[in-house]
Structure formats: structure tokens, C-alpha cells
Amino acid sequence: KHIRIALSMERNPPVQQAIEQGAIPPLVAALHRKDHPELQFEAAWALTNIASGSTEAVRALVGHGAQALFVQLLSSPNSDVQEQAVW
């Protein structure tokens, strides 16, 4: 949740810093946690904030397989997770 809040800053979110510090792999791993929809929601939100950064940020997400997981989250039984996956 702390990463998501930091990445939600309106001005100059620390997207590149999050990437360099290795935030993407654990966030992508959290998308797999069907047993924990709140964690999926928070991770998806943080990852969509990373995706709003540079082209390189999007490439980093794609490189970790995030896009396929977002498609899978559209079928989540949790509507909040579904909505976040659309972003």
C-alpha cells in the first residue's frame, strides 16, 4: 500500500526509483494472489501508476508479464480488482 500511495503523487511520482529498487517483481507476484483480492488491488494500482510513467516503465512491466496478468484480473470475482485491471 505504501508503494501505491507514493506512486499516486500528482507531481513527480517516484516511478523510476520504484523500478530501480525492484518494486515490479513483487508487485507482479502479488497479482497472482487470488486468495487476497485487496493485495491484488493494491498491486494493480501501483503497477498502473508505474505504467503511467515513461515508455521504459511500460517495457519493464511487459518484461515481467504484467499485461497478461491484468487481462486475467478482468475475470476476478472482486469488482474492485476488475476495475483496477482496466486502468
CSV table of C-alpha atoms in Angstrom, one decimal:
chain,number,residue,atom,x,y,z
A,1,LYS,CA,0.0,0.0,0.0
A,2,HIS,CA,2.9,2.4,0.8
A,3,ILE,CA,4.3,1.9,-2.7
A,4,ARG,CA,0.9,2.6,-4.3
A,5,ILE,CA,0.5,5.8,-2.2
A,6,ALA,CA,4.0,7.0,-3.2
A,7,LEU,CA,3.3,6.3,-6.8
A,8,SER,CA,0.0,8.1,-6.7
A,9,MET,CA,1.6,11.5,-6.0
A,10,GLU,CA,0.3,14.0,-8.5
A,11,ARG,CA,3.6,15.6,-9.2
A,12,ASN,CA,6.8,13.7,-9.9
A,13,PRO,CA,5.8,10.2,-8.6
A,14,PRO,CA,9.0,8.1,-7.9
A,15,VAL,CA,8.3,5.7,-10.8
A,16,GLN,CA,11.9,5.3,-11.9
A,17,GLN,CA,13.1,4.9,-8.3
A,18,ALA,CA,10.5,2.2,-7.8
A,19,ILE,CA,11.7,0.4,-10.9
A,20,GLU,CA,15.4,0.7,-9.9
A,21,GLN,CA,14.7,-0.5,-6.4
A,22,GLY,CA,13.0,-3.7,-7.7
A,23,ALA,CA,9.3,-2.9,-7.0
A,24,ILE,CA,8.0,-4.5,-10.1
A,25,PRO,CA,8.7,-8.3,-9.5
A,26,PRO,CA,6.9,-8.4,-6.0
A,27,LEU,CA,4.0,-6.3,-7.3
A,28,VAL,CA,3.6,-8.6,-10.3
A,29,ALA,CA,3.8,-11.6,-7.9
A,30,ALA,CA,1.0,-10.1,-5.8
A,31,LEU,CA,-1.3,-10.1,-8.9
A,32,HIS,CA,-1.2,-13.9,-8.7
A,33,ARG,CA,-2.7,-13.9,-5.1
A,34,LYS,CA,-6.3,-14.8,-5.9
A,35,ASP,CA,-6.8,-15.6,-2.2
A,36,HIS,CA,-6.0,-11.9,-1.4
A,37,PRO,CA,-8.0,-9.5,-3.6
A,38,GLU,CA,-7.0,-6.5,-1.5
A,39,LEU,CA,-3.4,-7.2,-2.2
A,40,GLN,CA,-4.2,-7.7,-5.9
A,41,PHE,CA,-6.0,-4.4,-5.9
A,42,GLU,CA,-3.1,-2.5,-4.3
A,43,ALA,CA,-0.5,-4.1,-6.6
A,44,ALA,CA,-2.6,-3.4,-9.7
A,45,TRP,CA,-3.0,0.2,-8.7
A,46,ALA,CA,0.8,0.6,-8.1
A,47,LEU,CA,1.6,-1.1,-11.4
A,48,THR,CA,-0.8,1.1,-13.3
A,49,ASN,CA,0.8,4.1,-11.8
A,50,ILE,CA,4.2,2.8,-12.9
A,51,ALA,CA,2.7,2.3,-16.4
A,52,SER,CA,1.7,5.9,-16.5
A,53,GLY,CA,5.4,6.8,-16.5
A,54,SER,CA,7.8,6.5,-19.4
A,55,THR,CA,7.9,4.1,-22.3
A,56,GLU,CA,10.7,2.4,-20.5
A,57,ALA,CA,8.5,1.9,-17.5
A,58,VAL,CA,5.8,0.2,-19.6
A,59,ARG,CA,8.5,-2.0,-21.2
A,60,ALA,CA,9.6,-3.0,-17.7
A,61,LEU,CA,6.1,-4.1,-16.9
A,62,VAL,CA,5.7,-6.0,-20.1
A,63,GLY,CA,9.1,-7.7,-19.4
A,64,HIS,CA,7.7,-9.0,-16.2
A,65,GLY,CA,4.5,-10.3,-17.7
A,66,ALA,CA,2.2,-7.8,-16.1
A,67,GLN,CA,-0.1,-7.3,-19.2
A,68,ALA,CA,-1.2,-10.9,-19.3
A,69,LEU,CA,-2.0,-10.8,-15.5
A,70,PHE,CA,-4.0,-7.7,-16.0
A,71,VAL,CA,-6.1,-9.5,-18.6
A,72,GLN,CA,-6.7,-12.3,-16.2
A,73,LEU,CA,-7.7,-9.9,-13.4
A,74,LEU,CA,-10.6,-8.8,-15.6
A,75,SER,CA,-12.2,-12.1,-14.6
A,76,SER,CA,-11.7,-11.6,-10.9
A,77,PRO,CA,-14.7,-12.2,-8.7
A,78,ASN,CA,-13.8,-8.9,-7.0
A,79,SER,CA,-15.2,-5.9,-8.8
A,80,ASP,CA,-12.5,-3.5,-7.4
A,81,VAL,CA,-9.8,-5.7,-8.8
A,82,GLN,CA,-11.6,-5.9,-12.2
A,83,GLU,CA,-11.9,-2.1,-12.3
A,84,GLN,CA,-8.3,-1.5,-11.4
A,85,ALA,CA,-7.2,-4.0,-14.1
A,86,VAL,CA,-9.0,-1.9,-16.7
A,87,TRP,CA,-6.9,1.1,-15.9
